[in-house]
Amino acid sequence: MEFAEVVRRRRMVRAYDDRPVDPAVVDRMLAHAVRAPSAGFSQGWGFLVLETPGDVALFWETTSGGTGETSRWLEGMRSAPVVVVPMSDKQTYLERYAEPDKGWTDRDETRWPVPYWHLDTAMASLLILLTAVDEGLGACFFGLSPGTHEAFREAFGVPESHVPIGAITLGHRLPDTGPAGSPARRERRTDVVHRGRWGR
Ligand SMILES: Cc1cc2nc3c(=O)[nH]c(=O)nc-3n(C[C@H](O)[C@H](O)[C@H](O)COP(=O)(O)O)c2cc1C
């Protein structure tokens, strides 16, 4: 698929059919994820891949408590055979930037007005979403309610150092029924590019 076509076709898919996903496709997604840029090449990310029915069921058991989403949303999302949880690791950045070529030996978090650990993990997540489209699959990035982090961590042995920035469902998309979720109700903004000076 042409790159422009991949970008144009990408949209969040919130319901899947029952075909399994080829593990080789998941491998390719993760291989692309780690090609994402990262500040200082810190690569302070980690990806928990859940691809057995038991693990996926446990994921939903531990995380669906406080999402506030409708049960229809949950029903659709639960039909995904694979869930990938991208996680960011702040400490890796603080340590990387304390190295001689960066020199921030105080490891002071106020040096980071934008938390690049989350940013880089988000860039890796986008590569997963785009690879899904390129592979003819569907995917959805969604947020995890903070109230569910503890149960999620405990269920999957995730250390405190790693923060799930969200999760990605993955599977074969059902026949396309047009824009879903917020894009069905909102227009894409066209007033966000400013050339030369803000406001123009
Ligand atoms: C950081 C982030 C969090 C999101 N959280 C959710 C979510 O919790 N539930 C959901 O259904 N979609 C979620 N989405 C998907 C957005 O609703 C979706 O990207 C947006 O409406 C644009 O639609 P599109 O991606 O299909 O083009 C999230 C997207 C991002 C980038």
PDB file of C-alpha atoms and ligand atoms in Angstrom:
ATOM      1  CA  MET A   1       0.000   0.000   0.000  1.00  0.00           C
ATOM      2  CA  GLU A   2       1.225   3.513  -0.757  1.00  0.00           C
ATOM      3  CA  PHE A   3       2.271   5.427   2.354  1.00  0.00           C
ATOM      4  CA  ALA A   4      -0.272   8.208   1.691  1.00  0.00           C
ATOM      5  CA  GLU A   5      -2.986   5.565   1.420  1.00  0.00           C
ATOM      6  CA  VAL A   6      -1.921   4.032   4.761  1.00  0.00           C
ATOM      7  CA  VAL A   7      -2.166   7.438   6.445  1.00  0.00           C
ATOM      8  CA  ARG A   8      -5.485   8.263   4.809  1.00  0.00           C
ATOM      9  CA  ARG A   9      -7.079   4.912   5.655  1.00  0.00           C
ATOM     10  CA  ARG A  10      -5.993   4.852   9.288  1.00  0.00           C
ATOM     11  CA  ARG A  11      -8.832   5.217  11.700  1.00  0.00           C
ATOM     12  CA  MET A  12      -9.605   3.662  15.047  1.00  0.00           C
ATOM     13  CA  VAL A  13     -11.371   0.323  14.673  1.00  0.00           C
ATOM     14  CA  ARG A  14     -13.487  -0.638  17.680  1.00  0.00           C
ATOM     15  CA  ALA A  15     -14.976  -4.007  16.574  1.00  0.00           C
ATOM     16  CA  TYR A  16     -13.289  -7.005  14.970  1.00  0.00           C
ATOM     17  CA  ASP A  17     -14.221 -10.297  13.337  1.00  0.00           C
ATOM     18  CA  ASP A  18     -13.155 -13.632  14.798  1.00  0.00           C
ATOM     19  CA  ARG A  19     -10.157 -14.375  12.571  1.00  0.00           C
ATOM     20  CA  PRO A  20      -6.896 -14.703  14.503  1.00  0.00           C
ATOM     21  CA  VAL A  21      -3.981 -12.404  13.759  1.00  0.00           C
ATOM     22  CA  ASP A  22      -0.862 -13.995  12.299  1.00  0.00           C
ATOM     23  CA  PRO A  23       1.862 -13.709  14.986  1.00  0.00           C
ATOM     24  CA  ALA A  24       4.310 -12.708  12.224  1.00  0.00           C
ATOM     25  CA  VAL A  25       2.226  -9.559  11.682  1.00  0.00           C
ATOM     26  CA  VAL A  26       2.453  -8.700  15.365  1.00  0.00           C
ATOM     27  CA  ASP A  27       6.221  -9.199  15.148  1.00  0.00           C
ATOM     28  CA  ARG A  28       6.404  -6.793  12.204  1.00  0.00           C
ATOM     29  CA  MET A  29       4.401  -4.201  14.127  1.00  0.00           C
ATOM     30  CA  LEU A  30       6.750  -4.367  17.064  1.00  0.00           C
ATOM     31  CA  ALA A  31       9.780  -4.284  14.784  1.00  0.00           C
ATOM     32  CA  HIS A  32       8.365  -1.040  13.348  1.00  0.00           C
ATOM     33  CA  ALA A  33       7.512   0.327  16.808  1.00  0.00           C
ATOM     34  CA  VAL A  34      11.150   0.241  17.879  1.00  0.00           C
ATOM     35  CA  ARG A  35      12.139   2.227  14.765  1.00  0.00           C
ATOM     36  CA  ALA A  36      10.345   5.220  16.304  1.00  0.00           C
ATOM     37  CA  PRO A  37      12.469   8.243  17.198  1.00  0.00           C
ATOM     38  CA  SER A  38      13.356   8.698  20.858  1.00  0.00           C
ATOM     39  CA  ALA A  39      15.051  11.563  22.707  1.00  0.00           C
ATOM     40  CA  GLY A  40      18.762  10.803  23.041  1.00  0.00           C
ATOM     41  CA  PHE A  41      17.925   7.408  21.584  1.00  0.00           C
ATOM     42  CA  SER A  42      16.783   6.569  25.104  1.00  0.00           C
ATOM     43  CA  GLN A  43      14.195   4.038  23.934  1.00  0.00           C
ATOM     44  CA  GLY A  44      12.531   4.134  27.328  1.00  0.00           C
ATOM     45  CA  TRP A  45       9.576   2.126  26.235  1.00  0.00           C
ATOM     46  CA  GLY A  46       8.214  -1.402  26.629  1.00  0.00           C
ATOM     47  CA  PHE A  47       5.387  -3.273  24.944  1.00  0.00           C
ATOM     48  CA  LEU A  48       3.275  -5.923  26.648  1.00  0.00           C
ATOM     49  CA  VAL A  49       1.777  -8.165  23.956  1.00  0.00           C
ATOM     50  CA  LEU A  50      -1.330 -10.141  24.897  1.00  0.00           C
ATOM     51  CA  GLU A  51      -2.318 -12.631  22.234  1.00  0.00           C
ATOM     52  CA  THR A  52      -3.929 -15.612  23.951  1.00  0.00           C
ATOM     53  CA  PRO A  53      -7.669 -15.576  24.756  1.00  0.00           C
ATOM     54  CA  GLY A  54      -6.830 -15.990  28.465  1.00  0.00           C
ATOM     55  CA  ASP A  55      -4.453 -13.023  28.564  1.00  0.00           C
ATOM     56  CA  VAL A  56      -6.795 -10.814  26.561  1.00  0.00           C
ATOM     57  CA  ALA A  57      -9.706 -11.729  28.866  1.00  0.00           C
ATOM     58  CA  LEU A  58      -7.572 -10.937  31.911  1.00  0.00           C
ATOM     59  CA  PHE A  59      -6.648  -7.581  30.374  1.00  0.00           C
ATOM     60  CA  TRP A  60     -10.304  -6.606  30.069  1.00  0.00           C
ATOM     61  CA  GLU A  61     -11.131  -7.963  33.515  1.00  0.00           C
ATOM     62  CA  THR A  62      -8.518  -5.771  35.128  1.00  0.00           C
ATOM     63  CA  THR A  63      -8.941  -2.629  33.037  1.00  0.00           C
ATOM     64  CA  SER A  64     -12.589  -2.240  32.145  1.00  0.00           C
ATOM     65  CA  GLY A  65     -13.693  -1.349  35.672  1.00  0.00           C
ATOM     66  CA  GLY A  66     -13.409   2.409  35.432  1.00  0.00           C
ATOM     67  CA  THR A  67     -13.366   3.291  31.744  1.00  0.00           C
ATOM     68  CA  GLY A  68     -16.837   4.818  31.805  1.00  0.00           C
ATOM     69  CA  GLU A  69     -17.295   3.579  28.244  1.00  0.00           C
ATOM     70  CA  THR A  70     -20.559   2.020  27.100  1.00  0.00           C
ATOM     71  CA  SER A  71     -20.897  -1.748  27.111  1.00  0.00           C
ATOM     72  CA  ARG A  72     -21.255  -1.681  23.323  1.00  0.00           C
ATOM     73  CA  TRP A  73     -17.810  -0.118  23.097  1.00  0.00           C
ATOM     74  CA  LEU A  74     -16.457  -2.783  25.425  1.00  0.00           C
ATOM     75  CA  GLU A  75     -18.134  -5.603  23.542  1.00  0.00           C
ATOM     76  CA  GLY A  76     -16.574  -4.436  20.275  1.00  0.00           C
ATOM     77  CA  MET A  77     -13.147  -3.900  21.765  1.00  0.00           C
ATOM     78  CA  ARG A  78     -13.187  -7.280  23.511  1.00  0.00           C
ATOM     79  CA  SER A  79     -13.541  -8.956  20.116  1.00  0.00           C
ATOM     80  CA  ALA A  80      -9.925  -8.036  19.290  1.00  0.00           C
ATOM     81  CA  PRO A  81      -7.695 -11.126  19.465  1.00  0.00           C
ATOM     82  CA  VAL A  82      -4.588  -9.103  20.310  1.00  0.00           C
ATOM     83  CA  VAL A  83      -3.935  -6.263  22.745  1.00  0.00           C
ATOM     84  CA  VAL A  84      -0.617  -4.416  22.898  1.00  0.00           C
ATOM     85  CA  VAL A  85       0.075  -2.190  25.892  1.00  0.00           C
ATOM     86  CA  PRO A  86       2.791   0.414  25.152  1.00  0.00           C
ATOM     87  CA  MET A  87       4.533   1.629  28.290  1.00  0.00           C
ATOM     88  CA  SER A  88       6.902   4.475  29.005  1.00  0.00           C
ATOM     89  CA  ASP A  89       9.801   4.396  31.439  1.00  0.00           C
ATOM     90  CA  LYS A  90      10.791   7.842  32.734  1.00  0.00           C
ATOM     91  CA  GLN A  91      13.832   6.661  34.667  1.00  0.00           C
ATOM     92  CA  THR A  92      15.522   5.456  31.480  1.00  0.00           C
ATOM     93  CA  TYR A  93      15.376   9.067  30.193  1.00  0.00           C
ATOM     94  CA  LEU A  94      16.667  10.582  33.409  1.00  0.00           C
ATOM     95  CA  GLU A  95      19.575   8.116  33.386  1.00  0.00           C
ATOM     96  CA  ARG A  96      20.308   8.550  29.679  1.00  0.00           C
ATOM     97  CA  TYR A  97      20.431  12.342  30.026  1.00  0.00           C
ATOM     98  CA  ALA A  98      22.770  12.041  33.018  1.00  0.00           C
ATOM     99  CA  GLU A  99      25.384  10.513  30.681  1.00  0.00           C
ATOM    100  CA  PRO A 100      28.413  12.682  29.741  1.00  0.00           C
ATOM    101  CA  ASP A 101      27.157  13.732  26.280  1.00  0.00           C
ATOM    102  CA  LYS A 102      23.982  15.188  27.844  1.00  0.00           C
ATOM    103  CA  GLY A 103      25.241  16.118  31.296  1.00  0.00           C
ATOM    104  CA  TRP A 104      21.999  16.478  33.241  1.00  0.00           C
ATOM    105  CA  THR A 105      23.485  14.694  36.219  1.00  0.00           C
ATOM    106  CA  ASP A 106      20.947  16.192  38.634  1.00  0.00           C
ATOM    107  CA  ARG A 107      18.281  14.038  36.967  1.00  0.00           C
ATOM    108  CA  ASP A 108      15.934  16.961  37.566  1.00  0.00           C
ATOM    109  CA  GLU A 109      12.508  16.336  36.115  1.00  0.00           C
ATOM    110  CA  THR A 110      11.815  20.068  35.678  1.00  0.00           C
ATOM    111  CA  ARG A 111      14.269  19.972  32.767  1.00  0.00           C
ATOM    112  CA  TRP A 112      11.534  18.125  30.924  1.00  0.00           C
ATOM    113  CA  PRO A 113       8.636  20.532  30.266  1.00  0.00           C
ATOM    114  CA  VAL A 114       7.323  17.896  27.884  1.00  0.00           C
ATOM    115  CA  PRO A 115       7.590  14.308  29.128  1.00  0.00           C
ATOM    116  CA  TYR A 116       9.491  12.790  26.223  1.00  0.00           C
ATOM    117  CA  TRP A 117       9.090   9.296  27.684  1.00  0.00           C
ATOM    118  CA  HIS A 118       5.367   9.472  26.931  1.00  0.00           C
ATOM    119  CA  LEU A 119       5.940  11.277  23.635  1.00  0.00           C
ATOM    120  CA  ASP A 120       8.357   8.677  22.290  1.00  0.00           C
ATOM    121  CA  THR A 121       6.119   5.793  23.339  1.00  0.00           C
ATOM    122  CA  ALA A 122       3.238   7.524  21.567  1.00  0.00           C
ATOM    123  CA  MET A 123       5.325   7.796  18.389  1.00  0.00           C
ATOM    124  CA  ALA A 124       6.040   4.073  18.604  1.00  0.00           C
ATOM    125  CA  SER A 125       2.318   3.475  19.096  1.00  0.00           C
ATOM    126  CA  LEU A 126       1.513   5.394  15.927  1.00  0.00           C
ATOM    127  CA  LEU A 127       3.896   3.155  14.004  1.00  0.00           C
ATOM    128  CA  ILE A 128       1.937   0.164  15.319  1.00  0.00           C
ATOM    129  CA  LEU A 129      -1.340   1.750  14.166  1.00  0.00           C
ATOM    130  CA  LEU A 130       0.050   2.525  10.708  1.00  0.00           C
ATOM    131  CA  THR A 131       1.543  -0.953  10.344  1.00  0.00           C
ATOM    132  CA  ALA A 132      -1.870  -2.429  11.145  1.00  0.00           C
ATOM    133  CA  VAL A 133      -3.349  -0.550   8.188  1.00  0.00           C
ATOM    134  CA  ASP A 134      -0.477  -1.564   5.932  1.00  0.00           C
ATOM    135  CA  GLU A 135      -1.090  -5.201   6.897  1.00  0.00           C
ATOM    136  CA  GLY A 136      -4.812  -4.904   6.121  1.00  0.00           C
ATOM    137  CA  LEU A 137      -5.818  -5.020   9.798  1.00  0.00           C
ATOM    138  CA  GLY A 138      -7.590  -2.659  12.148  1.00  0.00           C
ATOM    139  CA  ALA A 139      -6.389  -1.222  15.443  1.00  0.00           C
ATOM    140  CA  CYS A 140      -7.512   1.207  18.123  1.00  0.00           C
ATOM    141  CA  PHE A 141      -5.454   3.190  20.609  1.00  0.00           C
ATOM    142  CA  PHE A 142      -7.395   3.951  23.762  1.00  0.00           C
ATOM    143  CA  GLY A 143      -6.793   5.224  27.266  1.00  0.00           C
ATOM    144  CA  LEU A 144      -6.619   3.152  30.412  1.00  0.00           C
ATOM    145  CA  SER A 145      -8.342   4.565  33.426  1.00  0.00           C
ATOM    146  CA  PRO A 146      -5.725   5.445  36.093  1.00  0.00           C
ATOM    147  CA  GLY A 147      -7.853   3.637  38.669  1.00  0.00           C
ATOM    148  CA  THR A 148      -7.157   0.357  36.912  1.00  0.00           C
ATOM    149  CA  HIS A 149      -3.350   0.621  36.644  1.00  0.00           C
ATOM    150  CA  GLU A 150      -2.677  -1.251  39.873  1.00  0.00           C
ATOM    151  CA  ALA A 151      -4.850  -4.247  39.018  1.00  0.00           C
ATOM    152  CA  PHE A 152      -3.367  -4.306  35.517  1.00  0.00           C
ATOM    153  CA  ARG A 153       0.194  -4.192  36.863  1.00  0.00           C
ATOM    154  CA  GLU A 154      -0.443  -6.944  39.325  1.00  0.00           C
ATOM    155  CA  ALA A 155      -2.139  -9.223  36.793  1.00  0.00           C
ATOM    156  CA  PHE A 156       0.755  -9.009  34.331  1.00  0.00           C
ATOM    157  CA  GLY A 157       3.753  -8.441  36.602  1.00  0.00           C
ATOM    158  CA  VAL A 158       4.454  -4.948  35.249  1.00  0.00           C
ATOM    159  CA  PRO A 159       7.032  -3.046  37.333  1.00  0.00           C
ATOM    160  CA  GLU A 160       6.234   0.375  38.837  1.00  0.00           C
ATOM    161  CA  SER A 161       8.842   1.925  36.546  1.00  0.00           C
ATOM    162  CA  HIS A 162       6.607   1.420  33.509  1.00  0.00           C
ATOM    163  CA  VAL A 163       3.483   3.475  32.876  1.00  0.00           C
ATOM    164  CA  PRO A 164       0.943   2.205  30.350  1.00  0.00           C
ATOM    165  CA  ILE A 165       0.287   5.225  28.120  1.00  0.00           C
ATOM    166  CA  GLY A 166      -2.833   3.465  26.792  1.00  0.00           C
ATOM    167  CA  ALA A 167      -3.473   0.217  24.961  1.00  0.00           C
ATOM    168  CA  ILE A 168      -3.964  -0.912  21.375  1.00  0.00           C
ATOM    169  CA  THR A 169      -6.491  -3.490  20.227  1.00  0.00           C
ATOM    170  CA  LEU A 170      -5.658  -5.288  17.023  1.00  0.00           C
ATOM    171  CA  GLY A 171      -7.559  -7.580  14.689  1.00  0.00           C
ATOM    172  CA  HIS A 172      -9.283  -8.019  11.373  1.00  0.00           C
ATOM    173  CA  ARG A 173     -11.664  -5.167  10.820  1.00  0.00           C
ATOM    174  CA  LEU A 174     -15.352  -5.753  10.181  1.00  0.00           C
ATOM    175  CA  PRO A 175     -16.727  -4.356   6.890  1.00  0.00           C
ATOM    176  CA  ASP A 176     -16.203  -0.596   6.911  1.00  0.00           C
ATOM    177  CA  THR A 177     -19.254   1.358   8.012  1.00  0.00           C
ATOM    178  CA  GLY A 178     -17.684   4.808   7.732  1.00  0.00           C
ATOM    179  CA  PRO A 179     -16.328   7.086  10.442  1.00  0.00           C
ATOM    180  CA  ALA A 180     -17.031   5.927  13.991  1.00  0.00           C
ATOM    181  CA  GLY A 181     -16.663   7.540  17.407  1.00  0.00           C
ATOM    182  CA  SER A 182     -15.982  11.268  17.620  1.00  0.00           C
ATOM    183  CA  PRO A 183     -15.164  11.754  13.880  1.00  0.00           C
ATOM    184  CA  ALA A 184     -18.764  10.769  13.123  1.00  0.00           C
ATOM    185  CA  ARG A 185     -19.839  13.865  15.080  1.00  0.00           C
ATOM    186  CA  ARG A 186     -16.974  16.295  14.555  1.00  0.00           C
ATOM    187  CA  GLU A 187     -15.294  17.845  11.528  1.00  0.00           C
ATOM    188  CA  ARG A 188     -11.545  17.584  10.945  1.00  0.00           C
ATOM    189  CA  ARG A 189     -10.121  21.008  11.843  1.00  0.00           C
ATOM    190  CA  THR A 190      -8.571  23.054   9.072  1.00  0.00           C
ATOM    191  CA  ASP A 191      -7.435  26.029  11.177  1.00  0.00           C
ATOM    192  CA  VAL A 192      -4.395  24.516  12.812  1.00  0.00           C
ATOM    193  CA  VAL A 193      -1.569  25.462  10.437  1.00  0.00           C
ATOM    194  CA  HIS A 194      -0.034  28.943  10.825  1.00  0.00           C
ATOM    195  CA  ARG A 195       2.486  30.080   8.255  1.00  0.00           C
ATOM    196  CA  GLY A 196       5.135  32.619   9.165  1.00  0.00           C
ATOM    197  CA  ARG A 197       3.165  34.079  12.077  1.00  0.00           C
ATOM    198  CA  TRP A 198       0.483  32.728  14.400  1.00  0.00           C
ATOM    199  CA  GLY A 199      -2.993  33.710  13.247  1.00  0.00           C
ATOM    200  CA  ARG A 200      -2.307  33.816   9.527  1.00  0.00           C
TER     201      ARG A 200
HETATM  202  C1  LIG B   1      -4.284   9.687  23.347  1.00  0.00           C
HETATM  203  C2  LIG B   1      -5.543   9.078  22.749  1.00  0.00           C
HETATM  204  C3  LIG B   1      -6.486   8.520  23.600  1.00  0.00           C
HETATM  205  C4  LIG B   1      -7.632   7.937  23.067  1.00  0.00           C
HETATM  206  N1  LIG B   1      -8.522   7.326  23.905  1.00  0.00           N
HETATM  207  C5  LIG B   1      -9.567   6.679  23.384  1.00  0.00           C
HETATM  208  C6  LIG B   1     -10.437   5.939  24.230  1.00  0.00           C
HETATM  209  O1  LIG B   1     -10.241   5.868  25.465  1.00  0.00           O
HETATM  210  N2  LIG B   1     -11.484   5.291  23.659  1.00  0.00           N
HETATM  211  C7  LIG B   1     -11.673   5.307  22.294  1.00  0.00           C
HETATM  212  O2  LIG B   1     -12.624   4.683  21.846  1.00  0.00           O
HETATM  213  N3  LIG B   1     -10.879   6.008  21.469  1.00  0.00           N
HETATM  214  C8  LIG B   1      -9.830   6.675  21.983  1.00  0.00           C
HETATM  215  N4  LIG B   1      -8.975   7.350  21.140  1.00  0.00           N
HETATM  216  C9  LIG B   1      -9.268   7.440  19.711  1.00  0.00           C
HETATM  217  C10 LIG B   1      -9.775   8.813  19.304  1.00  0.00           C
HETATM  218  O3  LIG B   1     -11.107   8.956  19.708  1.00  0.00           O
HETATM  219  C11 LIG B   1      -9.649   8.946  17.786  1.00  0.00           C
HETATM  220  O4  LIG B   1      -8.290   8.856  17.433  1.00  0.00           O
HETATM  221  C12 LIG B   1     -10.204  10.282  17.274  1.00  0.00           C
HETATM  222  O5  LIG B   1     -11.582  10.382  17.530  1.00  0.00           O
HETATM  223  C13 LIG B   1      -9.966  10.437  15.762  1.00  0.00           C
HETATM  224  O6  LIG B   1     -10.503   9.323  15.077  1.00  0.00           O
HETATM  225  P1  LIG B   1      -9.621   8.376  14.136  1.00  0.00           P
HETATM  226  O7  LIG B   1      -8.384   7.997  14.908  1.00  0.00           O
HETATM  227  O8  LIG B   1     -10.521   7.194  13.858  1.00  0.00           O
HETATM  228  O9  LIG B   1      -9.267   9.163  12.915  1.00  0.00           O
HETATM  229  C14 LIG B   1      -7.840   7.943  21.657  1.00  0.00           C
HETATM  230  C15 LIG B   1      -6.872   8.513  20.828  1.00  0.00           C
HETATM  231  C16 LIG B   1      -5.725   9.053  21.353  1.00  0.00           C
HETATM  232  C17 LIG B   1      -4.692   9.638  20.419  1.00  0.00           C
END
